[in-house]
């Protein structure tokens, strides 16, 4: 019974004679004289079982050194699944056993349908030896196909090797079936196993094994192609992540000289007329730099830690403006554990201070709030400065603080972030940031209780 089963029934089968080739090319379709020429079956030897596993990460033994005329393994060899471990081969043995049972069931039901007097033990042994003969050859078949794929640039050079391997597979499979049955018949005391004339058996089995070989190769090549595509996607994702991290690092480094330039200018302006204030600002600047340098390679920190950085910066500003600047911070319960971009608040608060303190006769007021809302974290910075001089969109190109913040949010959160400038009634500006709410442990912060607030 082959891939294309035959229905010839010349006469009754003699017990002990192997009849038609069974499913999966595990047997011959002709017995000794008087047996049926062929029996019905499904796809033959190794069609389903000879293909490599689809499970990723399975590995074959490392290839042995190649002869000089063979090319190194190509993409198929590098990416096709590699069987490895006892569990894989135990699973494959079970698969081949099940296939042998299916083949036996086909032969047995055909015997019952034709009122054959043949004992069921004979087809059972034939189908099992045929299935496990293919199983024994499977490792070598997979290793060869992985080692010498038919790829562009090597196709015509390797095709003769595959044709030779196909012939070797067919001959080996046929001989293994014949030899194992001869041995088992002798051990079980069933007499002599009659397989017929071998020159015809090789031709008959070879026609089926030709189809089986190339089907197995097609499955191996398809799995290799799928894995190559997956690896390309993973490599592209890794590259994209590395580019994003590099851009974020560059944006973050851009803040440090910008902040230092502004702060050192402020300190220089007080060195002669207010040396005590300049000294206090230098001390607070030292504290701020010590905190930020300890986190220079981190892109996100808990909000509570970010507020500590902001406090160190506000101490510098309070030393300069004293009572002329009032800062209020209000944080919802549990929000301090939420992750925020490192140094996201300092440039925005610096912008607010610059604008609300631009009028020497006005007391500057800044209000900072943080609260979770529908699985998102909302940060807002309000000031009582003059607000926007023009359209909100134009404000992002007029300084490092806002444009840097917008770029960092976009790289970190993509389309899941929002940065909005809102002109307040009368005077003042509110800067609103929203992005996904998450903590370092991946759990959402608590959202109940009274808000934490404080003045600076």
Short mmCIF file of C-alpha atoms in Angstrom, two decimals:
data_model
loop_
_atom_site.label_atom_id
_atom_site.label_comp_id
_atom_site.label_asym_id
_atom_site.label_seq_id
_atom_site.Cartn_x
_atom_site.Cartn_y
_atom_site.Cartn_z
CA UNK A 1 0.00 0.00 0.00
CA UNK A 2 1.69 3.07 -1.22
CA UNK A 3 0.98 6.71 -1.73
CA UNK A 4 -1.25 5.62 -4.59
CA UNK A 5 -2.78 2.34 -3.32
CA UNK A 6 -3.52 -0.45 -5.74
CA UNK A 7 -6.55 -2.75 -5.67
CA UNK A 8 -5.15 -5.83 -7.46
CA UNK A 9 -6.30 -9.06 -5.84
CA UNK A 10 -4.86 -12.02 -7.77
CA UNK A 11 -5.42 -14.59 -5.05
CA UNK A 12 -5.28 -15.40 -1.34
CA UNK A 13 -2.18 -14.49 0.63
CA UNK A 14 0.03 -17.14 2.16
CA UNK A 15 0.61 -16.71 5.90
CA UNK A 16 4.05 -15.44 6.62
CA UNK A 17 4.46 -13.63 3.32
CA UNK A 18 4.73 -9.84 3.37
CA UNK A 19 1.91 -8.40 1.22
CA UNK A 20 1.40 -4.96 -0.16
CA UNK A 21 3.64 -2.09 0.94
CA UNK A 22 2.07 -0.38 3.90
CA UNK A 23 1.58 3.20 4.66
CA UNK A 24 4.55 5.52 4.77
CA UNK A 25 6.65 3.24 2.58
CA UNK A 26 7.17 0.85 5.40
CA UNK A 27 6.70 -2.25 3.34
CA UNK A 28 6.59 -3.83 -0.03
CA UNK A 29 3.43 -4.15 -2.08
CA UNK A 30 4.24 -7.56 -3.47
CA UNK A 31 4.67 -10.75 -1.46
CA UNK A 32 5.68 -14.11 -2.67
CA UNK A 33 3.70 -15.71 -5.50
CA UNK A 34 0.05 -15.90 -4.55
CA UNK A 35 0.02 -12.81 -2.35
CA UNK A 36 -1.82 -9.62 -3.25
CA UNK A 37 0.08 -7.05 -5.31
CA UNK A 38 -0.86 -4.05 -3.22
CA UNK A 39 -2.97 -3.03 -0.28
CA UNK A 40 -4.68 0.28 0.47
CA UNK A 41 -2.91 2.78 2.63
CA UNK A 42 -2.27 6.39 3.43
CA UNK A 43 0.84 8.51 2.85
CA UNK A 44 3.95 6.40 3.04
CA UNK A 45 7.16 6.10 4.94
CA UNK A 46 8.42 9.27 6.55
CA UNK A 47 5.95 11.60 4.86
CA UNK A 48 4.64 12.65 8.24
CA UNK A 49 7.36 11.35 10.45
CA UNK A 50 10.55 12.11 8.58
CA UNK A 51 10.04 15.86 8.69
CA UNK A 52 11.95 17.71 11.35
CA UNK A 53 10.03 18.88 14.39
CA UNK A 54 8.36 22.26 14.20
CA UNK A 55 9.34 22.96 17.77
CA UNK A 56 11.94 25.77 17.75
CA UNK A 57 15.26 25.16 19.38
CA UNK A 58 15.57 21.44 18.67
CA UNK A 59 19.11 20.57 17.61
CA UNK A 60 20.87 17.81 15.70
CA UNK A 61 24.35 16.67 16.61
CA UNK A 62 27.02 19.08 15.44
CA UNK A 63 28.10 18.33 11.87
CA UNK A 64 31.30 16.46 11.30
CA UNK A 65 34.09 18.16 9.33
CA UNK A 66 33.21 18.49 5.67
CA UNK A 67 35.20 17.21 2.77
CA UNK A 68 36.93 19.89 0.79
CA UNK A 69 34.45 19.67 -2.08
CA UNK A 70 31.42 20.33 0.12
CA UNK A 71 30.33 23.90 0.77
CA UNK A 72 29.74 25.16 4.29
CA UNK A 73 26.22 24.92 5.58
CA UNK A 74 24.02 27.77 4.47
CA UNK A 75 20.99 29.52 5.96
CA UNK A 76 18.99 26.30 6.02
CA UNK A 77 21.63 24.63 8.13
CA UNK A 78 21.90 27.62 10.43
CA UNK A 79 18.23 28.08 11.05
CA UNK A 80 16.33 24.81 10.66
CA UNK A 81 15.17 23.16 13.88
CA UNK A 82 17.77 20.88 15.43
CA UNK A 83 16.50 17.78 17.21
CA UNK A 84 18.16 17.41 20.58
CA UNK A 85 17.62 15.55 23.77
CA UNK A 86 16.07 12.26 24.76
CA UNK A 87 12.60 13.81 25.08
CA UNK A 88 12.49 14.73 21.38
CA UNK A 89 13.52 11.28 20.20
CA UNK A 90 11.15 9.59 22.66
CA UNK A 91 8.35 11.70 21.21
CA UNK A 92 9.38 10.83 17.66
CA UNK A 93 9.48 7.11 18.58
CA UNK A 94 5.93 7.44 19.89
CA UNK A 95 4.85 9.16 16.67
CA UNK A 96 6.36 6.39 14.56
CA UNK A 97 4.68 3.78 16.75
CA UNK A 98 1.30 5.45 16.25
CA UNK A 99 1.91 5.63 12.49
CA UNK A 100 2.78 1.93 12.49
CA UNK A 101 -0.49 1.19 14.31
CA UNK A 102 -2.44 3.22 11.74
CA UNK A 103 -0.75 1.32 8.92
CA UNK A 104 -1.50 -1.98 10.61
CA UNK A 105 -5.13 -0.97 11.04
CA UNK A 106 -5.40 -0.24 7.31
CA UNK A 107 -3.93 -3.60 6.37
CA UNK A 108 -6.01 -5.47 8.94
CA UNK A 109 -9.32 -3.89 7.96
CA UNK A 110 -8.54 -4.65 4.32
CA UNK A 111 -7.94 -8.30 5.29
CA UNK A 112 -11.30 -8.39 7.07
CA UNK A 113 -13.02 -6.79 4.10
CA UNK A 114 -11.61 -9.42 1.76
CA UNK A 115 -12.16 -12.36 4.15
CA UNK A 116 -8.43 -13.05 4.35
CA UNK A 117 -7.46 -15.85 6.73
CA UNK A 118 -4.06 -14.31 7.42
CA UNK A 119 -3.16 -13.83 11.09
CA UNK A 120 -3.02 -10.21 12.33
CA UNK A 121 0.44 -10.77 13.81
CA UNK A 122 2.10 -10.69 10.38
CA UNK A 123 0.90 -7.25 9.21
CA UNK A 124 1.50 -5.90 12.71
CA UNK A 125 5.16 -6.90 12.55
CA UNK A 126 5.53 -5.65 8.97
CA UNK A 127 4.14 -2.22 9.70
CA UNK A 128 6.11 -1.77 12.92
CA UNK A 129 9.41 -2.79 11.33
CA UNK A 130 8.69 -0.52 8.37
CA UNK A 131 7.91 2.45 10.63
CA UNK A 132 10.91 1.98 12.89
CA UNK A 133 13.26 1.36 9.96
CA UNK A 134 12.37 4.90 8.83
CA UNK A 135 12.80 6.15 12.42
CA UNK A 136 16.33 4.73 12.58
CA UNK A 137 17.28 6.61 9.39
CA UNK A 138 15.65 9.89 10.41
CA UNK A 139 18.63 11.46 12.30
CA UNK A 140 21.01 10.94 9.40
CA UNK A 141 18.42 12.20 6.90
CA UNK A 142 17.76 15.42 8.86
CA UNK A 143 21.46 16.04 9.50
CA UNK A 144 22.30 15.69 5.79
CA UNK A 145 19.47 17.98 4.68
CA UNK A 146 20.47 20.62 7.19
CA UNK A 147 24.14 20.39 6.34
CA UNK A 148 23.76 20.67 2.57
CA UNK A 149 20.68 22.72 1.71
CA UNK A 150 19.85 23.34 -1.93
CA UNK A 151 20.27 27.10 -1.90
CA UNK A 152 21.09 29.68 -4.50
CA UNK A 153 24.71 29.50 -5.58
CA UNK A 154 25.10 25.84 -4.59
CA UNK A 155 22.02 24.24 -6.13
CA UNK A 156 23.58 22.43 -9.09
CA UNK A 157 26.68 21.47 -7.15
CA UNK A 158 24.68 19.89 -4.33
CA UNK A 159 21.84 18.36 -6.33
CA UNK A 160 23.90 15.24 -7.27
CA UNK A 161 24.69 14.76 -3.57
CA UNK A 162 20.99 14.84 -2.72
CA UNK A 163 20.20 12.38 -5.49
CA UNK A 164 22.85 10.04 -4.11
CA UNK A 165 21.47 10.52 -0.59
CA UNK A 166 17.97 9.75 -1.85
CA UNK A 167 19.16 6.47 -3.37
CA UNK A 168 21.10 5.61 -0.20
CA UNK A 169 18.02 6.34 1.92
CA UNK A 170 15.82 4.13 -0.27
CA UNK A 171 18.25 1.22 -0.34
CA UNK A 172 18.92 1.46 3.42
CA UNK A 173 15.23 1.64 4.29
CA UNK A 174 14.38 -1.38 2.13
CA UNK A 175 17.30 -3.42 3.51
CA UNK A 176 16.42 -2.52 7.10
CA UNK A 177 12.84 -3.66 6.61
CA UNK A 178 13.93 -6.93 5.04
CA UNK A 179 16.71 -7.64 7.55
CA UNK A 180 14.65 -6.83 10.65
CA UNK A 181 11.78 -9.02 9.50
CA UNK A 182 14.08 -11.91 8.68
CA UNK A 183 15.60 -11.68 12.17
CA UNK A 184 12.26 -11.35 13.97
CA UNK A 185 10.72 -14.24 12.04
CA UNK A 186 13.64 -16.42 13.11
CA UNK A 187 13.50 -15.27 16.76
CA UNK A 188 9.73 -15.75 16.97
CA UNK A 189 9.80 -19.10 15.24
CA UNK A 190 7.55 -18.00 12.38
CA UNK A 191 9.60 -19.66 9.70
CA UNK A 192 11.23 -17.86 6.78
CA UNK A 193 10.18 -14.37 5.76
CA UNK A 194 9.65 -14.14 2.00
CA UNK A 195 10.16 -10.62 0.65
CA UNK A 196 10.34 -11.58 -3.04
CA UNK A 197 13.00 -10.61 -5.56
CA UNK A 198 15.05 -7.72 -4.12
CA UNK A 199 15.80 -6.16 -7.52
CA UNK A 200 12.08 -5.48 -7.91
CA UNK A 201 11.66 -4.48 -4.28
CA UNK A 202 14.32 -1.78 -4.60
CA UNK A 203 12.59 -0.36 -7.67
CA UNK A 204 9.13 -0.49 -6.12
CA UNK A 205 10.15 1.05 -2.78
CA UNK A 206 12.45 3.55 -4.48
CA UNK A 207 9.56 5.15 -6.38
CA UNK A 208 7.79 5.86 -3.10
CA UNK A 209 10.95 6.91 -1.29
CA UNK A 210 11.77 9.44 -4.01
CA UNK A 211 8.55 11.30 -3.20
CA UNK A 212 9.11 10.87 0.52
CA UNK A 213 12.66 12.24 0.42
CA UNK A 214 11.70 15.45 -1.35
CA UNK A 215 8.64 15.94 0.80
CA UNK A 216 10.80 15.69 3.90
CA UNK A 217 13.25 18.16 2.39
CA UNK A 218 10.40 20.57 1.58
CA UNK A 219 9.24 20.47 5.21
CA UNK A 220 12.79 21.05 6.49
CA UNK A 221 13.27 23.97 4.09
CA UNK A 222 9.90 25.50 5.01
CA UNK A 223 10.68 25.35 8.72
CA UNK A 224 14.11 26.86 8.09
CA UNK A 225 12.56 29.68 6.07
CA UNK A 226 10.06 30.40 8.85
CA UNK A 227 12.82 30.46 11.45
CA UNK A 228 14.99 32.77 9.35
CA UNK A 229 12.10 35.19 9.06
CA UNK A 230 11.53 35.05 12.80
CA UNK A 231 15.22 35.65 13.50
CA UNK A 232 15.23 38.61 11.10
CA UNK A 233 12.26 40.09 12.92
CA UNK A 234 13.96 39.59 16.30
CA UNK A 235 17.19 41.12 14.99
CA UNK A 236 15.27 44.11 13.62
CA UNK A 237 13.48 44.52 16.95
CA UNK A 238 16.80 44.37 18.83
CA UNK A 239 18.32 46.93 16.50
CA UNK A 240 15.33 49.21 16.87
CA UNK A 241 15.54 48.93 20.65
CA UNK A 242 19.26 49.71 20.60
CA UNK A 243 18.68 52.73 18.37
CA UNK A 244 15.93 53.94 20.68
CA UNK A 245 18.14 53.49 23.73
CA UNK A 246 20.97 55.37 22.01
CA UNK A 247 18.63 58.23 21.09
CA UNK A 248 17.25 58.37 24.62
CA UNK A 249 20.76 58.42 26.06
CA UNK A 250 21.69 61.27 23.71
CA UNK A 251 18.57 63.21 24.67
CA UNK A 252 19.24 62.66 28.34
CA UNK A 253 22.88 63.77 27.98
CA UNK A 254 21.62 66.88 26.21
CA UNK A 255 19.90 67.95 29.43
CA UNK A 256 23.03 67.91 31.59
CA UNK A 257 25.06 70.61 29.83
CA UNK A 258 21.90 72.67 29.32
CA UNK A 259 21.10 72.55 33.04
CA UNK A 260 24.72 73.13 34.10
CA UNK A 261 25.09 76.12 31.77
CA UNK A 262 21.99 77.79 33.18
CA UNK A 263 22.82 77.01 36.82
CA UNK A 264 26.45 78.10 36.60
CA UNK A 265 25.33 81.36 34.99
CA UNK A 266 22.99 81.96 37.93
CA UNK A 267 25.75 81.18 40.44
CA UNK A 268 28.22 83.46 38.64
CA UNK A 269 25.74 86.33 38.80
CA UNK A 270 25.69 86.12 42.65
CA UNK A 271 29.35 85.43 43.42
CA UNK A 272 30.27 89.10 44.07
CA UNK A 273 27.08 90.71 45.34
CA UNK A 274 25.61 87.71 47.24
CA UNK A 275 28.43 85.28 48.00
CA UNK A 276 26.43 83.38 50.66
CA UNK A 277 23.66 82.68 48.16
CA UNK A 278 26.23 81.56 45.55
CA UNK A 279 27.83 79.22 48.09
CA UNK A 280 24.45 77.68 49.00
CA UNK A 281 23.62 77.20 45.33
CA UNK A 282 26.94 75.43 44.74
CA UNK A 283 26.22 73.05 47.62
CA UNK A 284 22.75 72.25 46.29
CA UNK A 285 24.15 71.83 42.79
CA UNK A 286 26.64 69.30 44.16
CA UNK A 287 23.80 67.34 45.77
CA UNK A 288 21.78 67.38 42.55
CA UNK A 289 24.69 66.18 40.43
CA UNK A 290 25.50 63.41 42.89
CA UNK A 291 21.92 62.13 42.64
CA UNK A 292 21.73 62.32 38.85
CA UNK A 293 25.15 60.76 38.21
CA UNK A 294 24.10 57.73 40.24
CA UNK A 295 21.27 57.15 37.75
CA UNK A 296 22.93 58.25 34.52
CA UNK A 297 22.29 54.96 32.66
CA UNK A 298 18.63 54.63 33.71
CA UNK A 299 15.77 55.84 31.52
CA UNK A 300 12.92 55.40 34.00
CA UNK A 301 12.78 55.79 37.78
CA UNK A 302 9.96 55.73 40.35
CA UNK A 303 8.17 59.05 40.69
CA UNK A 304 9.25 59.32 44.33
CA UNK A 305 12.89 59.18 43.25
CA UNK A 306 12.26 61.72 40.48
CA UNK A 307 10.77 64.08 43.06
CA UNK A 308 13.98 63.80 45.10
CA UNK A 309 15.94 65.00 42.06
CA UNK A 310 13.46 67.82 41.66
CA UNK A 311 13.78 68.77 45.33
CA UNK A 312 17.55 69.09 44.93
CA UNK A 313 17.02 71.37 41.94
CA UNK A 314 14.35 73.44 43.74
CA UNK A 315 16.75 74.01 46.64
CA UNK A 316 19.08 75.75 44.17
CA UNK A 317 16.21 77.90 42.90
CA UNK A 318 15.00 78.70 46.45
CA UNK A 319 18.51 79.80 47.41
CA UNK A 320 18.37 82.29 44.57
CA UNK A 321 14.76 83.53 44.74
CA UNK A 322 14.04 82.85 48.41
CA UNK A 323 10.45 83.87 49.27
CA UNK A 324 9.76 85.16 45.77
CA UNK A 325 9.19 81.58 44.56
CA UNK A 326 6.55 79.19 45.92
CA UNK A 327 6.32 75.60 44.72
CA UNK A 328 3.51 73.20 45.63
CA UNK A 329 3.69 69.48 44.92
CA UNK A 330 0.64 67.21 45.16
CA UNK A 331 0.99 63.47 44.58
CA UNK A 332 -1.90 61.01 44.63
CA UNK A 333 -1.58 57.98 46.95
CA UNK A 334 0.56 55.22 45.50
CA UNK A 335 1.70 57.30 42.53
CA UNK A 336 5.21 57.58 43.94
CA UNK A 337 5.86 53.98 42.86
CA UNK A 338 4.92 54.71 39.23
CA UNK A 339 7.77 54.78 36.72
CA UNK A 340 8.50 58.09 34.98
CA UNK A 341 11.27 59.14 32.58
CA UNK A 342 14.38 60.14 34.53
CA UNK A 343 14.81 63.94 34.79
CA UNK A 344 11.49 64.57 33.04
CA UNK A 345 10.29 67.16 35.58
CA UNK A 346 13.42 69.29 36.04
CA UNK A 347 13.54 70.92 32.55
CA UNK A 348 9.79 71.59 32.63
CA UNK A 349 9.95 73.15 36.09
CA UNK A 350 13.01 75.15 35.01
CA UNK A 351 11.00 76.54 32.07
CA UNK A 352 8.14 77.45 34.40
CA UNK A 353 10.49 79.24 36.82
CA UNK A 354 12.14 81.13 33.99
CA UNK A 355 8.79 82.45 32.74
CA UNK A 356 7.00 83.11 36.02
CA UNK A 357 10.05 84.90 37.49
CA UNK A 358 10.58 87.03 34.38
CA UNK A 359 8.71 89.91 36.10
CA UNK A 360 10.71 90.96 39.20
CA UNK A 361 7.61 92.44 40.82
CA UNK A 362 5.63 89.19 40.66
CA UNK A 363 5.78 86.32 43.13
CA UNK A 364 6.24 83.11 41.20
CA UNK A 365 3.90 80.20 41.92
CA UNK A 366 4.36 76.70 40.55
CA UNK A 367 2.08 73.74 41.19
CA UNK A 368 3.09 70.17 40.33
CA UNK A 369 0.52 67.35 40.44
CA UNK A 370 0.77 63.61 39.81
CA UNK A 371 -2.21 61.25 39.70
CA UNK A 372 -3.14 57.95 38.04
CA UNK A 373 -6.13 57.94 35.68
CA UNK A 374 -7.45 54.87 33.80
CA UNK A 375 -4.16 52.94 33.77
CA UNK A 376 -2.22 56.07 32.86
CA UNK A 377 -0.13 58.49 34.89
CA UNK A 378 -0.90 62.18 34.52
CA UNK A 379 1.71 64.78 35.47
CA UNK A 380 0.96 68.50 35.34
CA UNK A 381 3.12 71.59 35.95
CA UNK A 382 1.30 74.93 36.29
CA UNK A 383 2.83 78.38 36.67
CA UNK A 384 1.55 81.91 36.88
CA UNK A 385 3.82 83.28 34.19
CA UNK A 386 2.77 85.15 31.04
CA UNK A 387 1.81 81.92 29.26
CA UNK A 388 2.25 81.27 25.56
CA UNK A 389 3.20 84.10 23.24
CA UNK A 390 1.83 82.25 20.19
CA UNK A 391 0.57 78.84 19.11
CA UNK A 392 1.33 75.87 21.37
CA UNK A 393 2.95 73.92 18.50
CA UNK A 394 5.57 76.63 18.03
CA UNK A 395 6.68 76.42 21.66
CA UNK A 396 8.28 72.99 21.09
CA UNK A 397 10.91 74.42 18.77
CA UNK A 398 11.96 77.36 20.89
CA UNK A 399 14.10 75.63 23.51
CA UNK A 400 15.72 72.43 24.69
CA UNK A 401 13.39 71.69 27.61
CA UNK A 402 10.09 71.13 25.80
CA UNK A 403 11.51 69.66 22.58
CA UNK A 404 13.75 67.27 24.54
CA UNK A 405 10.82 66.16 26.70
CA UNK A 406 8.62 65.57 23.65
CA UNK A 407 11.32 63.48 21.94
CA UNK A 408 11.99 61.36 25.03
CA UNK A 409 8.29 60.63 25.57
CA UNK A 410 7.88 59.65 21.92
CA UNK A 411 10.87 57.27 22.01
CA UNK A 412 9.82 55.69 25.30
CA UNK A 413 6.08 55.32 24.79
CA UNK A 414 5.35 55.84 21.08
CA UNK A 415 1.71 56.70 20.48
CA UNK A 416 0.73 55.95 24.07
CA UNK A 417 1.97 59.29 25.40
CA UNK A 418 0.66 62.84 25.36
CA UNK A 419 2.37 66.20 25.95
CA UNK A 420 0.02 69.17 25.95
CA UNK A 421 0.41 72.89 26.65
CA UNK A 422 -2.71 74.57 28.04
CA UNK A 423 -3.05 78.36 28.33
CA UNK A 424 -4.73 79.15 31.67
CA UNK A 425 -7.41 81.80 32.07
CA UNK A 426 -5.89 85.16 32.83
CA UNK A 427 -2.21 84.21 32.91
CA UNK A 428 -0.13 81.15 33.28
CA UNK A 429 0.51 77.87 31.52
CA UNK A 430 -0.15 74.22 32.32
CA UNK A 431 2.09 71.51 30.86
CA UNK A 432 0.38 68.08 30.91
CA UNK A 433 2.14 64.74 30.42
CA UNK A 434 0.36 61.39 30.15
CA UNK A 435 1.83 57.94 29.57
CA UNK A 436 1.15 54.31 30.59
CA UNK A 437 0.99 53.67 34.32
CA UNK A 438 3.35 50.95 35.50
CA UNK A 439 5.75 50.22 38.32
CA UNK A 440 9.15 48.55 38.44
CA UNK A 441 7.45 45.32 39.54
CA UNK A 442 4.79 45.58 36.83
CA UNK A 443 1.94 46.17 39.28
CA UNK A 444 -0.33 49.19 39.10
CA UNK A 445 0.04 51.56 42.08
CA UNK A 446 -2.77 51.92 44.58
CA UNK A 447 -5.31 54.59 43.70
CA UNK A 448 -7.10 55.26 46.96
CA UNK A 449 -6.57 57.45 49.99
CA UNK A 450 -5.74 61.11 50.46
CA UNK A 451 -3.23 62.83 48.18
CA UNK A 452 0.25 63.69 49.45
CA UNK A 453 1.06 67.35 49.17
CA UNK A 454 3.77 69.72 50.24
CA UNK A 455 5.18 73.18 49.60
CA UNK A 456 8.75 74.02 48.67
#
